Short mmCIF file of C-alpha atoms and ligand atoms in Angstrom, two decimals:
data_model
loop_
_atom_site.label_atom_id
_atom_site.label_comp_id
_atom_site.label_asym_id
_atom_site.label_seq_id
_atom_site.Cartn_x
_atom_site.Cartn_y
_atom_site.Cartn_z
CA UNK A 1 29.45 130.97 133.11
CA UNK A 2 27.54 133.48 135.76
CA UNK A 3 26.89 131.53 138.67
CA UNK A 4 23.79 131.00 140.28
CA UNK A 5 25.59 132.14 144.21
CA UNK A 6 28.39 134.12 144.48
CA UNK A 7 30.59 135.00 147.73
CA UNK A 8 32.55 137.71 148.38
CA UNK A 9 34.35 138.69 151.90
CA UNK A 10 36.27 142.11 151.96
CA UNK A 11 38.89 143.68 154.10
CA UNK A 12 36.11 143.79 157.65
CA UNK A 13 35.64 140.04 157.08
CA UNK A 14 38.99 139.43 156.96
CA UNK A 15 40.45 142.10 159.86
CA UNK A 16 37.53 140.98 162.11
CA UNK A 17 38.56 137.20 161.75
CA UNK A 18 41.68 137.71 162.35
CA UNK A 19 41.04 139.46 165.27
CA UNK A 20 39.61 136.24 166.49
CA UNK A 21 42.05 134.49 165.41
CA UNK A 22 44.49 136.69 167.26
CA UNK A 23 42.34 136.19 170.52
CA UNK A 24 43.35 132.69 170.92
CA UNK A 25 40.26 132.23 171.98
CA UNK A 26 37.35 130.53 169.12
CA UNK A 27 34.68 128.88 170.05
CA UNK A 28 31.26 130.58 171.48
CA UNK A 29 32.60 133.64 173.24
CA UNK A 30 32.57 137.74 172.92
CA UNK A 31 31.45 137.83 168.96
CA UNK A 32 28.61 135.60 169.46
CA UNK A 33 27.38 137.90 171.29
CA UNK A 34 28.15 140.70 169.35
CA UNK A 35 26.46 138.79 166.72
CA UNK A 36 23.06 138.37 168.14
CA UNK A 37 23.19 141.99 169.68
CA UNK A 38 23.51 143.40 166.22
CA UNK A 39 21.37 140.86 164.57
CA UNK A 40 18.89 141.58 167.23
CA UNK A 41 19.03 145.36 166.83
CA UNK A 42 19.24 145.69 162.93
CA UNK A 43 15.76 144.01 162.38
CA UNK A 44 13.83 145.11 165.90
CA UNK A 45 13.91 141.73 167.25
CA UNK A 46 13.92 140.88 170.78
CA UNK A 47 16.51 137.83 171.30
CA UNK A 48 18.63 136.57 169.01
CA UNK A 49 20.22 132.99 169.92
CA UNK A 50 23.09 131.80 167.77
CA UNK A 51 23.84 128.52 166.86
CA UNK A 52 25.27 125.98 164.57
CA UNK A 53 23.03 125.83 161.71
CA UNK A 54 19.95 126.92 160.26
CA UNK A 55 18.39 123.28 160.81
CA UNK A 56 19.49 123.18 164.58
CA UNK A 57 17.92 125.75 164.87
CA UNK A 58 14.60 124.52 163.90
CA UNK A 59 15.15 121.23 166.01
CA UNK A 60 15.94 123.81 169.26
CA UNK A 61 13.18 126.30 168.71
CA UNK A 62 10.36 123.01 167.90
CA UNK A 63 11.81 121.96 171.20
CA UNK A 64 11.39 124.53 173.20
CA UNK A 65 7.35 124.11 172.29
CA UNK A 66 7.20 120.83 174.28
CA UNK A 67 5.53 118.72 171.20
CA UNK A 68 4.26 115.46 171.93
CA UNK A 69 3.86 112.32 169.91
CA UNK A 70 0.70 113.01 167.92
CA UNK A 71 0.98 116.75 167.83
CA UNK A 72 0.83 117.93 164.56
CA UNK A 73 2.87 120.64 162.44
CA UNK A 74 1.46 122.44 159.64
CA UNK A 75 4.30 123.81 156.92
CA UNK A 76 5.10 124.19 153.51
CA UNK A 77 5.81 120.84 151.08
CA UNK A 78 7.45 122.99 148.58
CA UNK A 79 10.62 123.97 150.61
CA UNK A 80 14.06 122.64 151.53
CA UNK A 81 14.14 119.25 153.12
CA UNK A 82 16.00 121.08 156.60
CA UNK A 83 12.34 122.01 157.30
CA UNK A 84 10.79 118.40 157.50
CA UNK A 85 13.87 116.83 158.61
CA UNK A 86 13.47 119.54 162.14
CA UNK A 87 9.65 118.12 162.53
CA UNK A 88 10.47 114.95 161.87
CA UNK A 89 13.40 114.97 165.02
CA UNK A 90 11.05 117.06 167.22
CA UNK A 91 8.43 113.18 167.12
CA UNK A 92 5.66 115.72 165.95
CA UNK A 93 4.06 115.17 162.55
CA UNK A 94 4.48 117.01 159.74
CA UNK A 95 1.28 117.62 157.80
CA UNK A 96 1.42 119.89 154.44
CA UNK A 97 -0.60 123.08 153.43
CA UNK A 98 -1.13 124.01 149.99
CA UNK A 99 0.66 127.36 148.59
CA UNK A 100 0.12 130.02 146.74
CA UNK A 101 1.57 130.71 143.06
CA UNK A 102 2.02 134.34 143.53
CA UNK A 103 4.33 134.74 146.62
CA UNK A 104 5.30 130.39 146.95
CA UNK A 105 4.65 130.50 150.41
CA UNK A 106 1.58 129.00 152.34
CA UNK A 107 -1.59 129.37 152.14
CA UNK A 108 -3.43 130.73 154.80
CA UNK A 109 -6.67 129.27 153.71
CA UNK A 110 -5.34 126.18 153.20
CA UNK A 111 -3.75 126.04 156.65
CA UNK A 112 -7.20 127.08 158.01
CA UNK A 113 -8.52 123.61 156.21
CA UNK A 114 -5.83 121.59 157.97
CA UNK A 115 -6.47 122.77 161.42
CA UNK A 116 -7.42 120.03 164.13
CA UNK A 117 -7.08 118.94 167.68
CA UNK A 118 -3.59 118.16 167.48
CA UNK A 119 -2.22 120.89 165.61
CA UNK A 120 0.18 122.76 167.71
CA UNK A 121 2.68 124.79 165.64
CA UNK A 122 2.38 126.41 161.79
CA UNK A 123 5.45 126.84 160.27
CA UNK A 124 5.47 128.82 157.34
CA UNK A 125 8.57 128.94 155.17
CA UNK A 126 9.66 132.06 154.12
CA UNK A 127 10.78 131.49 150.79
CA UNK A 128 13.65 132.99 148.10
CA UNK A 129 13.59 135.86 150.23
CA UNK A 130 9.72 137.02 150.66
CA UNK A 131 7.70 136.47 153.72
CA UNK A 132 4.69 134.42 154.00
CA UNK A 133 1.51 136.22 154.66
CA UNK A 134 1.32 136.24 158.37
CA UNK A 135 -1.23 138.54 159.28
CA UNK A 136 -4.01 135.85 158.53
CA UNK A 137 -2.10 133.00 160.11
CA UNK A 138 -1.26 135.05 163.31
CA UNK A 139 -5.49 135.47 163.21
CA UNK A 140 -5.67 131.40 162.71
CA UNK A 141 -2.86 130.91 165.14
CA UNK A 142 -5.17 133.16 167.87
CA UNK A 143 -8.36 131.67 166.91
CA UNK A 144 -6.62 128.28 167.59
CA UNK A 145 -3.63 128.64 170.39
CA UNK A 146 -1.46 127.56 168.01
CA UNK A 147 2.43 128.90 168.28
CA UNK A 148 4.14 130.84 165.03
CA UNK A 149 7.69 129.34 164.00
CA UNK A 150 8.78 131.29 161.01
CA UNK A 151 11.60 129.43 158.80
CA UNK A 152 13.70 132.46 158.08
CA UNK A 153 16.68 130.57 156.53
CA UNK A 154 15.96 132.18 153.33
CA UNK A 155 14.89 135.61 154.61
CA UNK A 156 17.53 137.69 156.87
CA UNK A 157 15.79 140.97 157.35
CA UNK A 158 12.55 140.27 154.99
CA UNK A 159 9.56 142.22 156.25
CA UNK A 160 5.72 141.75 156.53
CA UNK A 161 3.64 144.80 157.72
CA UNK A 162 7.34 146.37 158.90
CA UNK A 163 7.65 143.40 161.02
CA UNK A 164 10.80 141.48 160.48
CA UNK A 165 11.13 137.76 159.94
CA UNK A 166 11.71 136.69 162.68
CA UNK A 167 9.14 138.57 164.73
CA UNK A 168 6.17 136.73 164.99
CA UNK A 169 7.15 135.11 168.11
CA UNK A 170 9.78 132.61 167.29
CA UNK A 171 11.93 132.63 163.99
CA UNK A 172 15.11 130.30 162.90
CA UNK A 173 17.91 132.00 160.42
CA UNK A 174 20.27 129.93 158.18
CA UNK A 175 24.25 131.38 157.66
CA UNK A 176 25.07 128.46 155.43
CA UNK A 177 27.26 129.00 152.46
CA UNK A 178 25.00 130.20 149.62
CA UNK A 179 22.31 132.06 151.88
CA UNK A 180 22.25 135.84 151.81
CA UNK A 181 24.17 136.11 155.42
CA UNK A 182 26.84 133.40 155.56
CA UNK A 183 29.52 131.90 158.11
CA UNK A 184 29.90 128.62 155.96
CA UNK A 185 27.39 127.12 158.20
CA UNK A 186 25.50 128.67 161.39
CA UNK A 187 22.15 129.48 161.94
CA UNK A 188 20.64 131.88 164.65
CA UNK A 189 16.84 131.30 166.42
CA UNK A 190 14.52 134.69 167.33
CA UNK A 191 12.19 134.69 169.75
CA UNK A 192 10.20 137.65 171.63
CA UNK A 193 9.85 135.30 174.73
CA UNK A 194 12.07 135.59 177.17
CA UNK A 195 11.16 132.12 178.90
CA UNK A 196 11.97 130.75 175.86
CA UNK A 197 15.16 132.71 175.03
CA UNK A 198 16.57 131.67 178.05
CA UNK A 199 15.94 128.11 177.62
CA UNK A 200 17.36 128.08 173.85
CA UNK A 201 20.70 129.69 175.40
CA UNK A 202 20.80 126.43 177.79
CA UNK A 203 19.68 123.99 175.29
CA UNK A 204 22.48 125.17 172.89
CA UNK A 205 25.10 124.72 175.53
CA UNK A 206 24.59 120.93 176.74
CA UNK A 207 21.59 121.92 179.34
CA UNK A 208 24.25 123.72 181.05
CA UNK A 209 23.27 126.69 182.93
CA UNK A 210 26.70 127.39 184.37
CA UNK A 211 29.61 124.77 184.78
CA UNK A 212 28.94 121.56 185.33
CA UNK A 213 25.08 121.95 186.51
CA UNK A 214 22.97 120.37 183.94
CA UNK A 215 19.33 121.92 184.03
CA UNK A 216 18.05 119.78 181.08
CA UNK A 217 19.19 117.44 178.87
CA UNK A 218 20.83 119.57 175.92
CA UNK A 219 23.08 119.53 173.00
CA UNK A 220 26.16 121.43 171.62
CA UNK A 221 24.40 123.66 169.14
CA UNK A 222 26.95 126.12 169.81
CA UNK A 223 28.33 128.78 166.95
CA UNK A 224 31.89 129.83 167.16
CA UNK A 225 33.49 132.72 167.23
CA UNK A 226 35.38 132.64 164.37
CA UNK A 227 32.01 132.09 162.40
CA UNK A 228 30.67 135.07 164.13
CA UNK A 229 33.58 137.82 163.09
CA UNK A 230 32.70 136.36 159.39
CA UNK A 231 28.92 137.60 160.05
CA UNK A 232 28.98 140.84 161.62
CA UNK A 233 30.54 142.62 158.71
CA UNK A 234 28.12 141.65 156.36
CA UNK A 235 25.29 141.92 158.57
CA UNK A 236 26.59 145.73 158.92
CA UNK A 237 26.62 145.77 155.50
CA UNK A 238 23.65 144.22 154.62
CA UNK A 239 21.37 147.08 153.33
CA UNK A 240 23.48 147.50 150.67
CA UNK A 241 23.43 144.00 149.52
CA UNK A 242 19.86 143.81 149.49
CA UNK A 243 19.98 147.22 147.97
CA UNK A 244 22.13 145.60 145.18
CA UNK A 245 20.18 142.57 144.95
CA UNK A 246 16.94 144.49 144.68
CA UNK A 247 17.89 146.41 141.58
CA UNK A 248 19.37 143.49 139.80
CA UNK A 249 16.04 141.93 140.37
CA UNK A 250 14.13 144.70 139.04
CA UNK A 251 16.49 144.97 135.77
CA UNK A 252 15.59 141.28 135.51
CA UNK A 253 11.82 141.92 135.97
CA UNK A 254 11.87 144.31 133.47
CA UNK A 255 13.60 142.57 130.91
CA UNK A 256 11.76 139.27 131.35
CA UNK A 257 8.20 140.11 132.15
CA UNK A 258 6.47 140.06 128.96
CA UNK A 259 8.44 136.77 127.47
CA UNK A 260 6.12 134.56 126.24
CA UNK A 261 5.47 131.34 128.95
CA UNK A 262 7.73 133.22 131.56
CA UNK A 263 5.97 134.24 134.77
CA UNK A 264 8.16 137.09 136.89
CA UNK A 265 8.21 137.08 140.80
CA UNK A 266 6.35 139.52 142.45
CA UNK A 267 7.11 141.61 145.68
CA UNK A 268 3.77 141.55 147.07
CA UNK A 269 1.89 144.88 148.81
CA UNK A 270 3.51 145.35 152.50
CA UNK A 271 6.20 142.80 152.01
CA UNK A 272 10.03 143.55 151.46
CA UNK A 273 11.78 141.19 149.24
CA UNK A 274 15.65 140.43 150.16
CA UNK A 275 15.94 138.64 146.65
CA UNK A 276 17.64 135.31 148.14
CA UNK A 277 16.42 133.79 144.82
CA UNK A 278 14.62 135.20 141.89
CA UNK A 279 12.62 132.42 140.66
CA UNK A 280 10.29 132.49 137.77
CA UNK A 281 7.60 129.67 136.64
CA UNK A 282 8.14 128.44 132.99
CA UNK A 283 4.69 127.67 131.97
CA UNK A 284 3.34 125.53 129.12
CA UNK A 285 2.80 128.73 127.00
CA UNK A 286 7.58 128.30 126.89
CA UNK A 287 8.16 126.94 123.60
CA UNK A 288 10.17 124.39 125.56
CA UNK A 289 9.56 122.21 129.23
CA UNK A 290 11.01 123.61 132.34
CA UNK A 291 14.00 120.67 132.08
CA UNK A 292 14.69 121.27 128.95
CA UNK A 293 14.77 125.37 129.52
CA UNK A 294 16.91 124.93 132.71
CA UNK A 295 19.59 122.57 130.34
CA UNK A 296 20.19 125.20 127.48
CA UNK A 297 19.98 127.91 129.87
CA UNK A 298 23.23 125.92 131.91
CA UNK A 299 24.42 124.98 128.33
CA UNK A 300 24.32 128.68 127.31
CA UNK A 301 26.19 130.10 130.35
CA UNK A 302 23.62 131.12 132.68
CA UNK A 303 23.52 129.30 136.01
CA UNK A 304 20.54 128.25 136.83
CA UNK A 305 19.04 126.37 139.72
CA UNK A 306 15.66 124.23 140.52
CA UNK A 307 14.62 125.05 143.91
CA UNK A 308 12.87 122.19 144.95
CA UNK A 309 12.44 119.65 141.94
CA UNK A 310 9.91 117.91 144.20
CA UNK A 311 7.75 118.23 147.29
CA UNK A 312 9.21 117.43 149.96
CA UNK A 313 6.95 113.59 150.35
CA UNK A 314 7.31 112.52 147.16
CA UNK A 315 10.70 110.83 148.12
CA UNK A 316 10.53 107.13 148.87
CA UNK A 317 12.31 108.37 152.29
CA UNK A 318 9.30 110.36 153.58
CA UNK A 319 6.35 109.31 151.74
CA UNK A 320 5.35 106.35 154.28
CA UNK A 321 7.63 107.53 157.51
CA UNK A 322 5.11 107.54 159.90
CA UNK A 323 5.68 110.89 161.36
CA UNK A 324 4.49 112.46 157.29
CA UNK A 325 1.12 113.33 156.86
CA UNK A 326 0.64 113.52 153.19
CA UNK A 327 -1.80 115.98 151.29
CA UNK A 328 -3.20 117.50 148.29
CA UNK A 329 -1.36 120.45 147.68
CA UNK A 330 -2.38 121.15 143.60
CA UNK A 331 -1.09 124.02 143.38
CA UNK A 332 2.70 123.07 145.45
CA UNK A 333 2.42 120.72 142.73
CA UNK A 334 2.07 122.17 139.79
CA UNK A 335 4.68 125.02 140.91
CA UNK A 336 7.58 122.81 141.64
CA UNK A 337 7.30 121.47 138.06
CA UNK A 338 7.32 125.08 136.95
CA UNK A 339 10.11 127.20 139.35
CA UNK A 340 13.27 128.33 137.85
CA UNK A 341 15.86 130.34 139.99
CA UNK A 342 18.12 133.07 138.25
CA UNK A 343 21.27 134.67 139.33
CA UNK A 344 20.43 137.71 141.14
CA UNK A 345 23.62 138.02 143.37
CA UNK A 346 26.01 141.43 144.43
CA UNK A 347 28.74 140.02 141.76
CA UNK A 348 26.39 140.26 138.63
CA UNK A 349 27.47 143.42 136.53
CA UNK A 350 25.06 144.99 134.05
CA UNK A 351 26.72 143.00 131.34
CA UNK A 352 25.73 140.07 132.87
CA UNK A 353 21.91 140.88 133.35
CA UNK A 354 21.57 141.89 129.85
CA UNK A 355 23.20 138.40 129.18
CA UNK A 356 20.45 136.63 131.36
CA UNK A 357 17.77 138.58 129.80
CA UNK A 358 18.74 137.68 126.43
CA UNK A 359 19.24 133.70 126.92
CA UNK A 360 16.36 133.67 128.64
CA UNK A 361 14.05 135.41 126.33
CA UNK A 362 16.23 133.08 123.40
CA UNK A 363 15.24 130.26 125.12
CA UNK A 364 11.70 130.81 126.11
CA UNK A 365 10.78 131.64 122.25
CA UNK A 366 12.44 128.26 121.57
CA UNK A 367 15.47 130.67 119.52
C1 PLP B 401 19.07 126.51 154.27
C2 PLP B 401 17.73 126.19 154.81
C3 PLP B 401 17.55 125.54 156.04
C4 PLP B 401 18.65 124.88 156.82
O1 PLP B 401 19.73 125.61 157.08
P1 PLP B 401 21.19 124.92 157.27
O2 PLP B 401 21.96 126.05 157.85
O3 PLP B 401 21.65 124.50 155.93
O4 PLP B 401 21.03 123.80 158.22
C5 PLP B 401 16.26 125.39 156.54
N1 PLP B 401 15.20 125.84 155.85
C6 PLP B 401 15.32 126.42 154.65
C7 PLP B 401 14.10 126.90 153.96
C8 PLP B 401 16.58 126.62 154.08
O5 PLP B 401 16.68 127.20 152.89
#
């Protein structure tokens, strides 16, 4: 089988952790710090807060924006449910723009269409890897004094115009186990603000601005240590990995891209793809559904993944919570009947991509 994710630590990883280790001391200290320093630095961002998770950090940084009941979120439907969940604790509303096939990310003329009195925040996803198409919702965002919260989970070091993700004014990062940067789980929040940086550094630590004086009412959102020697290897590291993870998705856009029913991903103009996932649409020209192509493809050796199976309110859980908006979104639609995600990870050897390339092409021609 070639997995869909594969991890790998090496000899920094392991010497850095057991540094920490060594330390005696574990929880949020020294490499935290080190952590957002470097994180900060790498991609030319201004703060870098880390914390616990990737979805913490959405609930922290849609906190920090002072939504009220009523105020209204535009995102992405097509996404991972971490995204909804963070509105959903913040008591805003989530309300859904449509997307676009070529790049899976939001619309920006769709957004424009959803844009009303209460709408505070947009909060584009950055998805598999690719960044959203900002410049036209940073215009909407103007036009409207609405705030930017990019969902960067996906997208460690992605860029848009040479602008990382991250920084369009206030981004949230995922280090959970299968995500390009990983400390098991952690997550790390961006911000060009320094009013805002500072609060996220006292939310994170129970409203606690120094011992035992509470400023505001916080939570422990705090990253260790331990997780942070994991991440500062790779993040040193981490132009090679995309490096790697670039070609591998090139070899695969080569060999797939005129396969009957198969639709490749695209990097778009401007944008640089860190290849999180590479996800292609199985349309109705396959000589077989997109259920039936992921099956043989798993039966045949190739792991394969559906990233998302469904928008995100067409569960029974969110489709009448009162805090869901729910929309048209054709295209979001049609897409998440369509996406298939391919292994495109560091461990994949050549053998292995001419392996993908010939299942899928097998499988697409109904072989
Ligand atoms: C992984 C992910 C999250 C949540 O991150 P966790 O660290 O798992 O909490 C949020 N949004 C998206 C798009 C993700 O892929």
């Amino acid at each position: 089988m070639i997995p869909i994710t594969s991890v790998h630590f090496g000899k920094a990883e392991e010497d850095l952790v057991l540094e920490v280790l060594r330390s005696g001391s574990i929880a949020q200290g020294p490499m935290v710090k080190r952590l957002e320093d470097t994180f900060a630095e790498k991609f030319g961002l201004k703060h870098a807060i880390a914390v616990n998770n990737g979805t913490t950090a959405l609930v922290a940084a849609l906190e920090v924006l002072d939504l009220k009941p009523g105020d209204e979120v535009i995102t992405s439907p097509f996404t991972f449910v971490a995204t909804l969940n963070a509105i959903i604790e913040s008591g805003a509303t989530a309300t859904f723009a449509d997307i676009r096939e070529d790049d899976f990310n939001l619309d920006p003329e769709s957004v424009a269409t959803l844009i009303g009195p209460n709408t505070k925040v947009i909060l584009p996803v950055h998805l598999y890897g690719q960044m959203a198409d900002m410049d036209p919702l940073v215009a909407l965002a103007g036009q409207y004094g609405l705030r930017i919260l990019e969902d960067s989970a996906q997208s460690h070091g992605a860029s848009y115009a040479r602008t990382h993700a991250g920084g369009f004014g206030l981004g949230t990062f995922s280090f959970y186990a299968t995500k390009n940067i990983t400390t098991g789980e952690g997550g790390l929040i961006t911000t060009d603000d320094d009013v805002l940086a500072d609060r996220l550094r006292v939310l994170r630590n129970q409203g606690m601005r120094e011992r035992y004086v509470y400023e505001i009412a916080g939570h422990n959102y705090r990253l260790t240590d331990l997780q942070a020697a994991l991440a500062i290897p790779q993040l040193e590291n981490y132009d090679e990995v995309v490096e790697r993870r670039r070609v591998n998705a090139a070899k695969l856009n080569v060999g797939l891209k005129d396969l009957p029913g198969i639709v490749v991903p695209v990097e778009m103009p401007g944008r640089t793809h860190v290849w999180h996932q590479f996800t292609i649409r199985v349309t109705e020209d396959a000589a077989v559904g997109r259920d039936q192509f992921v099956a043989s493809l798993l039966k045949r050796g190739i792991g394969a993944g559906v990233y998302y199976p469904h928008l995100l309110f067409d569960y029974d859980a969110y489709r009448d919570h009162p805090l869901v908006k729910v929309t048209g979104t054709p295209v979001a639609a049609r897409v998440a009947t369509q996406v298939v995600s391919l292994p495109v990870h560091t461990a994949l050897s050549d053998g292995d991509i001419d392996e993908i390339i010939a299942v899928v092409a097998a499988v697409a021609m109904g072989n």
